Short mmCIF file of C-alpha atoms in Angstrom, two decimals:
data_model
loop_
_atom_site.label_atom_id
_atom_site.label_comp_id
_atom_site.label_asym_id
_atom_site.label_seq_id
_atom_site.Cartn_x
_atom_site.Cartn_y
_atom_site.Cartn_z
CA MET A 134 0.65 -17.78 -4.72
CA LYS A 135 2.57 -18.19 -8.16
CA ASN A 136 0.10 -21.01 -9.10
CA PHE A 137 -2.83 -18.79 -7.77
CA TYR A 138 -3.13 -15.99 -9.29
CA LYS A 139 -2.32 -17.04 -12.90
CA ASN A 140 -4.26 -16.37 -15.32
CA LYS A 141 -6.77 -15.29 -12.28
CA LYS A 142 -8.40 -11.79 -13.33
CA VAL A 143 -6.96 -9.25 -10.95
CA LEU A 144 -9.05 -5.65 -11.03
CA ILE A 145 -6.74 -3.05 -9.03
CA THR A 146 -7.93 0.09 -8.19
CA GLY A 147 -5.91 2.80 -8.06
CA HIS A 148 -2.39 1.15 -10.28
CA THR A 149 -0.81 3.87 -11.40
CA GLY A 150 0.25 4.64 -8.03
CA PHE A 151 3.33 3.78 -6.42
CA LYS A 152 2.04 0.56 -4.53
CA GLY A 153 0.41 0.09 -7.38
CA SER A 154 2.26 0.00 -9.35
CA TRP A 155 4.55 -2.54 -7.92
CA LEU A 156 1.11 -4.86 -7.57
CA THR A 157 0.98 -4.48 -11.20
CA ILE A 158 4.37 -5.94 -11.66
CA TRP A 159 4.34 -8.90 -9.51
CA LEU A 160 0.64 -9.91 -10.81
CA LEU A 161 2.44 -9.82 -14.47
CA LYS A 162 4.92 -11.66 -13.03
CA MET A 163 2.68 -14.51 -11.72
CA GLY A 164 0.94 -14.56 -14.45
CA ALA A 165 -2.65 -12.38 -14.06
CA LYS A 166 -4.89 -11.13 -16.50
CA VAL A 167 -4.24 -7.20 -15.10
CA ILE A 168 -7.21 -4.77 -16.01
CA GLY A 169 -6.03 -1.35 -13.40
CA TYR A 170 -8.63 1.25 -12.74
CA ALA A 171 -7.14 4.82 -11.49
CA LEU A 172 -6.67 8.62 -12.28
CA ASP A 173 -3.43 9.71 -14.03
CA PRO A 174 -0.27 8.61 -12.68
CA TYR A 175 1.59 11.22 -11.26
CA THR A 176 4.65 12.83 -12.98
CA GLN A 177 5.83 10.49 -15.79
CA LYS A 178 8.58 9.69 -13.80
CA ASP A 179 5.94 7.00 -11.61
CA ASN A 180 7.43 4.08 -11.77
CA PHE A 181 3.81 3.15 -13.06
CA VAL A 182 4.77 5.27 -16.64
CA LEU A 183 8.38 4.05 -16.54
CA SER A 184 8.03 0.97 -16.74
CA LYS A 185 5.47 0.40 -19.75
CA LEU A 186 2.72 -0.62 -17.89
CA SER A 187 -0.09 1.02 -19.40
CA GLU A 188 1.33 -1.76 -22.87
CA LYS A 189 0.80 -4.64 -20.42
CA ILE A 190 -2.66 -4.23 -18.77
CA ILE A 191 -6.33 -3.26 -19.61
CA ASP A 192 -5.26 0.74 -18.39
CA ILE A 193 -9.05 1.77 -17.67
CA ARG A 194 -8.63 6.36 -16.40
CA ASP A 195 -11.74 6.68 -14.30
CA ASP A 196 -12.23 7.84 -10.58
CA VAL A 197 -14.13 5.77 -8.51
CA ARG A 198 -15.84 8.13 -7.53
CA ASN A 199 -18.01 7.57 -10.79
CA TYR A 200 -19.79 4.22 -9.46
CA ASP A 201 -21.78 3.91 -12.81
CA ASN A 202 -18.15 3.48 -14.96
CA LEU A 203 -17.26 1.00 -12.49
CA LYS A 204 -20.01 -0.65 -12.29
CA ASN A 205 -19.77 -0.81 -15.87
CA THR A 206 -16.00 -2.34 -15.84
CA PHE A 207 -16.85 -4.97 -13.03
CA GLU A 208 -19.91 -6.01 -15.92
CA LYS A 209 -17.11 -6.07 -18.65
CA TYR A 210 -14.75 -7.63 -17.77
CA LYS A 211 -15.94 -9.98 -14.35
CA PRO A 212 -12.59 -9.45 -12.28
CA ASP A 213 -12.14 -12.98 -9.79
CA ILE A 214 -10.12 -10.72 -7.03
CA ILE A 215 -9.80 -7.01 -6.39
CA PHE A 216 -7.36 -4.96 -4.85
CA HIS A 217 -8.89 -1.68 -4.07
CA MET A 218 -5.99 0.84 -3.89
CA ALA A 219 -7.52 4.22 -4.95
CA ALA A 220 -7.02 7.22 -2.09
CA GLN A 221 -6.50 10.30 -1.75
CA PRO A 222 -3.29 9.02 0.24
CA LEU A 223 -1.81 12.21 1.59
CA VAL A 224 -2.08 13.83 4.95
CA ARG A 225 -1.09 16.97 4.30
CA LEU A 226 -2.61 17.60 0.99
CA SER A 227 -6.51 16.17 3.26
CA TYR A 228 -6.38 20.03 5.34
CA LYS A 229 -6.15 21.39 1.72
CA MET A 230 -8.23 19.06 0.43
CA PRO A 231 -10.77 17.58 2.57
CA ARG A 232 -13.84 17.35 0.92
CA ASP A 233 -12.30 15.30 -2.18
CA THR A 234 -10.20 13.44 0.89
CA PHE A 235 -13.92 11.99 2.63
CA GLU A 236 -15.50 11.56 -1.20
CA THR A 237 -12.13 9.42 -2.77
CA ASN A 238 -12.00 7.93 0.42
CA ILE A 239 -15.00 7.21 1.92
CA MET A 240 -17.65 6.83 -1.25
CA GLY A 241 -14.92 5.48 -3.41
CA THR A 242 -14.32 2.45 -1.08
CA VAL A 243 -18.50 2.73 -0.59
CA ASN A 244 -18.96 1.94 -4.63
CA VAL A 245 -16.25 -0.74 -5.29
CA LEU A 246 -17.66 -2.74 -1.87
CA GLU A 247 -21.57 -2.22 -4.35
CA ALA A 248 -20.01 -2.72 -7.45
CA PHE A 249 -18.34 -6.57 -5.80
CA LYS A 250 -21.39 -7.83 -4.43
CA ASN A 251 -23.37 -7.29 -7.76
CA THR A 252 -21.01 -9.20 -9.58
CA GLU A 253 -21.41 -12.97 -9.20
CA GLU A 254 -18.33 -14.08 -10.95
CA SER A 255 -16.46 -11.24 -8.43
CA LYS A 256 -15.27 -13.83 -5.21
CA VAL A 257 -12.24 -11.50 -2.82
CA LEU A 258 -12.01 -8.58 -2.12
CA ILE A 259 -8.81 -6.81 -0.23
CA ASN A 260 -9.31 -2.70 0.76
CA ILE A 261 -6.43 -1.39 1.51
CA THR A 262 -6.05 1.48 3.41
CA SER A 263 -3.59 2.81 6.20
CA ASP A 264 -1.84 2.14 9.32
CA LYS A 265 -3.27 5.47 10.08
CA CYS A 266 -6.32 4.69 9.95
CA TYR A 267 -6.04 4.01 14.23
CA GLU A 268 -7.31 6.25 17.30
CA ASN A 269 -3.63 7.55 17.23
CA LYS A 270 -2.66 7.65 21.12
CA GLU A 271 0.78 8.34 20.28
CA TRP A 272 2.01 5.27 22.67
CA ILE A 273 4.84 3.12 22.00
CA TRP A 274 2.54 0.01 21.69
CA GLY A 275 2.19 -1.48 18.44
CA TYR A 276 -1.71 -1.06 17.75
CA ARG A 277 -3.66 -3.88 17.61
CA GLU A 278 -6.53 -5.08 14.43
CA ASN A 279 -9.64 -5.07 16.85
CA ASP A 280 -7.99 -0.76 18.48
CA PRO A 281 -10.54 1.56 17.90
CA MET A 282 -11.08 3.28 14.20
CA GLY A 283 -9.70 7.29 15.00
CA GLY A 284 -7.82 9.81 12.67
CA TYR A 285 -6.36 13.96 13.67
CA ASP A 286 -7.01 14.93 10.02
CA PRO A 287 -8.92 14.39 7.71
CA TYR A 288 -6.66 11.60 5.46
CA SER A 289 -6.66 9.82 8.51
CA ALA A 290 -10.11 9.71 9.36
CA SER A 291 -11.51 9.51 6.39
CA LYS A 292 -9.20 5.91 6.30
CA GLY A 293 -10.49 5.01 9.83
CA ALA A 294 -14.12 5.21 8.15
CA SER A 295 -13.23 3.32 5.10
CA GLU A 296 -12.52 0.23 7.79
CA ILE A 297 -15.84 0.93 8.77
CA VAL A 298 -17.57 0.47 5.96
CA SER A 299 -15.54 -2.56 5.21
CA ASN A 300 -16.90 -3.95 8.56
CA ALA A 301 -20.19 -2.82 8.08
CA TYR A 302 -20.14 -5.07 3.95
CA LEU A 303 -18.25 -7.75 6.04
CA LYS A 304 -21.31 -8.68 8.86
CA SER A 305 -24.86 -7.33 6.55
CA PHE A 306 -23.56 -9.01 2.59
CA PHE A 307 -19.98 -11.28 3.41
CA ASN A 308 -20.53 -12.96 6.46
CA PRO A 309 -19.27 -15.60 6.46
CA GLU A 310 -20.99 -17.33 8.47
CA LYS A 311 -23.01 -17.72 5.14
CA PHE A 312 -20.13 -17.98 2.80
CA ASN A 313 -21.80 -20.82 1.39
CA LYS A 314 -24.36 -18.78 -0.05
CA HIS A 315 -23.11 -15.23 -1.32
CA LYS A 316 -19.41 -17.39 -1.75
CA LYS A 317 -17.64 -13.71 -1.03
CA ALA A 318 -14.33 -12.81 1.25
CA ILE A 319 -13.51 -9.11 1.90
CA ALA A 320 -10.82 -8.18 4.21
CA THR A 321 -8.92 -4.51 4.95
CA VAL A 322 -5.38 -4.60 5.00
CA ARG A 323 -3.25 -2.13 7.25
CA ALA A 324 0.88 -1.15 6.42
CA GLY A 325 3.47 1.15 7.61
CA ASN A 326 5.23 3.53 5.64
CA VAL A 327 6.64 2.39 2.88
CA ILE A 328 9.19 3.30 0.69
CA GLY A 329 10.19 2.08 -2.62
CA GLY A 330 11.33 2.97 -6.19
CA GLY A 331 9.07 5.14 -8.71
CA ASP A 332 7.69 7.61 -6.10
CA TRP A 333 7.49 10.76 -6.49
CA ALA A 334 4.36 12.14 -4.00
CA LYS A 335 4.91 15.66 -2.92
CA ASP A 336 5.31 15.68 0.90
CA ARG A 337 6.55 11.96 1.33
CA ILE A 338 9.94 12.25 3.09
CA ILE A 339 11.77 9.37 0.25
CA PRO A 340 11.08 11.14 -2.93
CA ASP A 341 11.79 14.85 -1.09
CA CYS A 342 14.74 13.48 -0.17
CA ILE A 343 15.51 12.59 -4.11
CA ARG A 344 14.10 15.31 -5.79
CA ALA A 345 16.87 17.55 -3.14
CA LEU A 346 19.42 15.24 -4.19
CA GLU A 347 19.20 15.36 -8.09
CA LYS A 348 19.27 19.27 -7.50
CA ASP A 349 22.14 19.05 -4.86
CA ILE A 350 19.82 20.74 -2.63
CA PRO A 351 19.62 20.23 0.81
CA ILE A 352 16.42 17.72 2.38
CA GLU A 353 14.72 19.81 3.88
CA ILE A 354 12.47 17.78 6.94
CA ARG A 355 9.13 19.13 8.48
CA ASN A 356 9.34 17.11 11.27
CA PRO A 357 13.01 15.48 12.22
CA ASN A 358 12.19 13.31 14.99
CA ALA A 359 8.55 11.81 14.66
CA ILE A 360 8.94 7.45 14.82
CA ARG A 361 7.65 5.85 11.98
CA PRO A 362 7.19 2.09 10.87
CA TRP A 363 9.32 2.22 7.61
CA GLN A 364 9.08 -0.68 5.13
CA ASN A 365 9.87 -1.37 1.66
CA VAL A 366 7.04 -1.02 -0.29
CA LEU A 367 7.29 -5.12 -1.86
CA GLU A 368 6.61 -6.37 1.95
CA PRO A 369 3.11 -5.16 2.70
CA LEU A 370 2.43 -6.31 -0.64
CA SER A 371 3.37 -9.77 -0.27
CA GLY A 372 1.05 -10.66 3.26
CA TYR A 373 -1.67 -8.47 0.30
CA LEU A 374 -0.95 -11.12 -2.00
CA LEU A 375 -0.85 -14.07 0.52
CA LEU A 376 -3.46 -12.94 2.30
CA GLY A 377 -5.54 -12.95 -1.07
CA THR A 378 -4.61 -16.88 -1.90
CA LYS A 379 -6.37 -17.56 1.82
CA LEU A 380 -9.45 -15.46 2.16
CA LEU A 381 -11.59 -18.17 -0.30
CA LYS A 382 -10.38 -21.02 1.56
CA ASN A 383 -11.16 -19.87 4.82
CA PRO A 384 -13.34 -17.22 4.98
CA LYS A 385 -14.20 -17.23 8.18
CA LYS A 386 -10.47 -17.47 9.29
CA TYR A 387 -9.30 -15.47 7.03
CA SER A 388 -11.88 -11.86 6.52
CA GLY A 389 -11.85 -9.05 8.56
CA SER A 390 -8.91 -7.14 9.10
CA TRP A 391 -4.71 -7.46 8.72
CA ASN A 392 -1.73 -5.18 9.88
CA PHE A 393 1.60 -6.19 7.77
CA GLY A 394 4.05 -3.35 9.55
CA PRO A 395 7.34 -3.93 9.80
CA HIS A 396 10.16 -6.09 12.67
CA LEU A 397 10.90 -2.75 15.41
CA ASN A 398 14.15 -2.47 14.42
CA SER A 399 12.82 -0.65 10.84
CA ILE A 400 10.79 1.68 13.32
CA ILE A 401 12.92 4.78 13.35
CA THR A 402 12.72 8.14 12.64
CA VAL A 403 12.90 9.95 9.45
CA ARG A 404 16.29 12.64 10.91
CA GLU A 405 17.38 8.53 10.64
CA ILE A 406 16.02 7.28 7.68
CA VAL A 407 17.03 10.46 5.62
CA GLU A 408 20.89 10.32 7.10
CA LYS A 409 20.45 6.69 5.79
CA VAL A 410 19.15 8.36 2.28
CA ILE A 411 21.73 10.02 1.52
CA GLU A 412 24.84 7.36 3.06
CA ASN A 413 23.37 5.14 1.19
CA TYR A 414 22.77 7.77 -2.21
CA GLY A 415 26.82 8.71 -1.61
CA ASN A 416 26.17 12.73 -0.51
CA GLY A 417 23.95 15.57 0.20
CA PHE A 418 22.71 17.57 3.46
CA TRP A 419 19.34 18.29 6.03
CA LYS A 420 17.84 21.17 7.67
CA ASP A 421 15.20 21.41 10.08
CA LEU A 422 12.25 23.43 9.02
CA SER A 423 9.60 22.33 11.95
CA ASN A 424 7.75 24.63 13.21
CA ASN A 425 5.01 24.24 15.89
CA THR A 426 2.62 26.56 12.77
CA GLN A 427 2.14 23.73 10.32
CA PRO A 428 -0.54 21.48 10.33
CA HIS A 429 -0.46 17.85 13.06
CA GLU A 430 1.29 15.41 11.92
CA ALA A 431 1.74 12.29 14.12
CA LYS A 432 4.47 11.40 16.25
CA LEU A 433 5.00 8.20 17.18
CA LEU A 434 2.87 4.91 14.88
CA ASN A 435 3.61 1.84 15.19
CA LEU A 436 1.90 -1.66 14.11
CA ASP A 437 1.34 -4.79 15.90
CA ILE A 438 1.71 -7.26 13.55
CA SER A 439 1.31 -10.84 16.12
CA LYS A 440 -2.02 -11.60 14.01
CA SER A 441 -0.18 -11.82 10.52
CA LYS A 442 2.89 -13.73 11.81
CA PHE A 443 0.91 -16.37 13.70
CA TYR A 444 -2.30 -16.54 11.39
CA LEU A 445 -0.87 -16.15 7.80
CA ASN A 446 2.71 -17.07 8.52
CA TRP A 447 3.97 -13.48 7.36
CA GLU A 448 7.06 -11.08 8.48
CA PRO A 449 9.02 -8.88 7.54
CA THR A 450 11.93 -10.40 5.19
CA LEU A 451 14.17 -6.90 4.91
CA ASN A 452 16.06 -4.84 7.35
CA ILE A 453 15.60 -1.58 7.53
CA SER A 454 19.20 -1.49 5.02
CA GLU A 455 17.91 -4.08 2.77
CA THR A 456 14.86 -1.93 2.28
CA ILE A 457 17.39 1.91 1.36
CA ASN A 458 19.05 -0.38 -0.57
CA LEU A 459 16.37 -0.91 -2.55
CA THR A 460 14.52 1.99 -2.44
CA ILE A 461 17.73 3.90 -3.51
CA ASP A 462 18.91 1.65 -5.84
CA TRP A 463 15.51 2.23 -8.11
CA TYR A 464 16.54 6.08 -7.29
CA LYS A 465 20.16 5.96 -8.79
CA ASN A 466 19.33 3.16 -11.37
CA TYR A 467 16.11 4.49 -13.34
CA LYS A 468 17.61 6.70 -16.00
CA LYS A 469 19.49 3.88 -17.61
CA GLU A 470 18.28 0.97 -16.98
CA ASN A 471 14.62 -0.77 -18.07
CA VAL A 472 12.74 0.44 -14.96
CA TYR A 473 10.07 -2.62 -15.98
CA GLU A 474 12.89 -5.21 -15.42
CA LEU A 475 14.84 -3.58 -12.55
CA CYS A 476 11.42 -4.22 -10.44
CA MET A 477 11.04 -6.86 -11.98
CA LYS A 478 15.10 -7.81 -10.51
CA GLN A 479 14.37 -6.19 -6.97
CA ILE A 480 11.26 -8.72 -6.95
CA LYS A 481 12.95 -11.64 -7.69
CA TYR A 482 15.74 -10.44 -5.35
CA PHE A 483 13.10 -10.10 -2.73
CA GLU A 484 11.31 -13.43 -3.63
CA ASN A 485 14.34 -14.96 -3.60
CA LYS A 486 15.95 -14.17 -0.07
CA LYS A 487 12.28 -14.67 1.42
CA THR A 488 12.10 -18.01 0.27
CA GLY A 489 15.75 -18.14 2.19
CA ARG A 490 14.28 -16.77 5.52
CA ARG A 491 11.26 -19.46 5.70
CA THR A 492 13.49 -21.61 4.90
CA ASN A 493 16.23 -20.79 7.70
CA ASN A 494 13.83 -20.42 10.08
CA GLY A 495 12.05 -23.92 9.03
#
């Protein structure tokens, strides 16, 4: 991947967000020229801010719903590769802001696809959606890429719709059978519950834990028995980056949708993840706030990663303990260390771990 991304112009929408900031740092490590297009960071403690990424990239602050400005960005910088991450990413907020959620997550995706379609130099686009795009029947089996899209809440529905929109553009304008004509390839990617350092979003379990721990107050849990596929932020990002290197080589094989979830032993309850956080942090306690009046949130969700494993040779690198260790390491050290170097250190650790695991597995 390092040689592939070196000197490539990579546009990340949503670069100021949690996953976007980590992707930005990893691409910088590989020598890419990063252009970011996003709204302002959520807080001044976000990974993007503390890593001082605005000084290291072309940093554009705008909304993906603004098609004219987005189109102008494509025309000016002519990115080779696009990672579309800009979104309203929260389930509970989508109940309060359904219109903004649908506009951002659906029409924002349409705008990115349209700008990509009309920019000759842009060759690869990866749309990052969510595991919540599936019609969730809360069964114990993992969802496969060809399972139906759905969504109970506005956020989940918007991500399912974003997948459908992407598939329509794939078939209508970027059909792999006609690749020699359009020279473009697109894919969508779906990850589990991603955790890691530098996330301060409201109503996400790790930021909620850290805020409580730093104030020495109880961690409040809404759904302690909900089961989620937990993974460190670097896990799905490694899949996205790997997929980006494959799309132009064989668009017929690699276009379409991909799951990047964790191993089965990382699919555990919210209560278990909180107790592991407390153990790793060294102190803290929690209390159960579950009640029947809260907005609906899925109780069980799991991804089948067979396709990524067999066609991309991708699989998770970290177990659940390592995932928690890396995450809490960031929050223990962000006040006293250079955060950009802290992130680089974690990326290097992850790369070495992945290389070692691949070698051990032959």
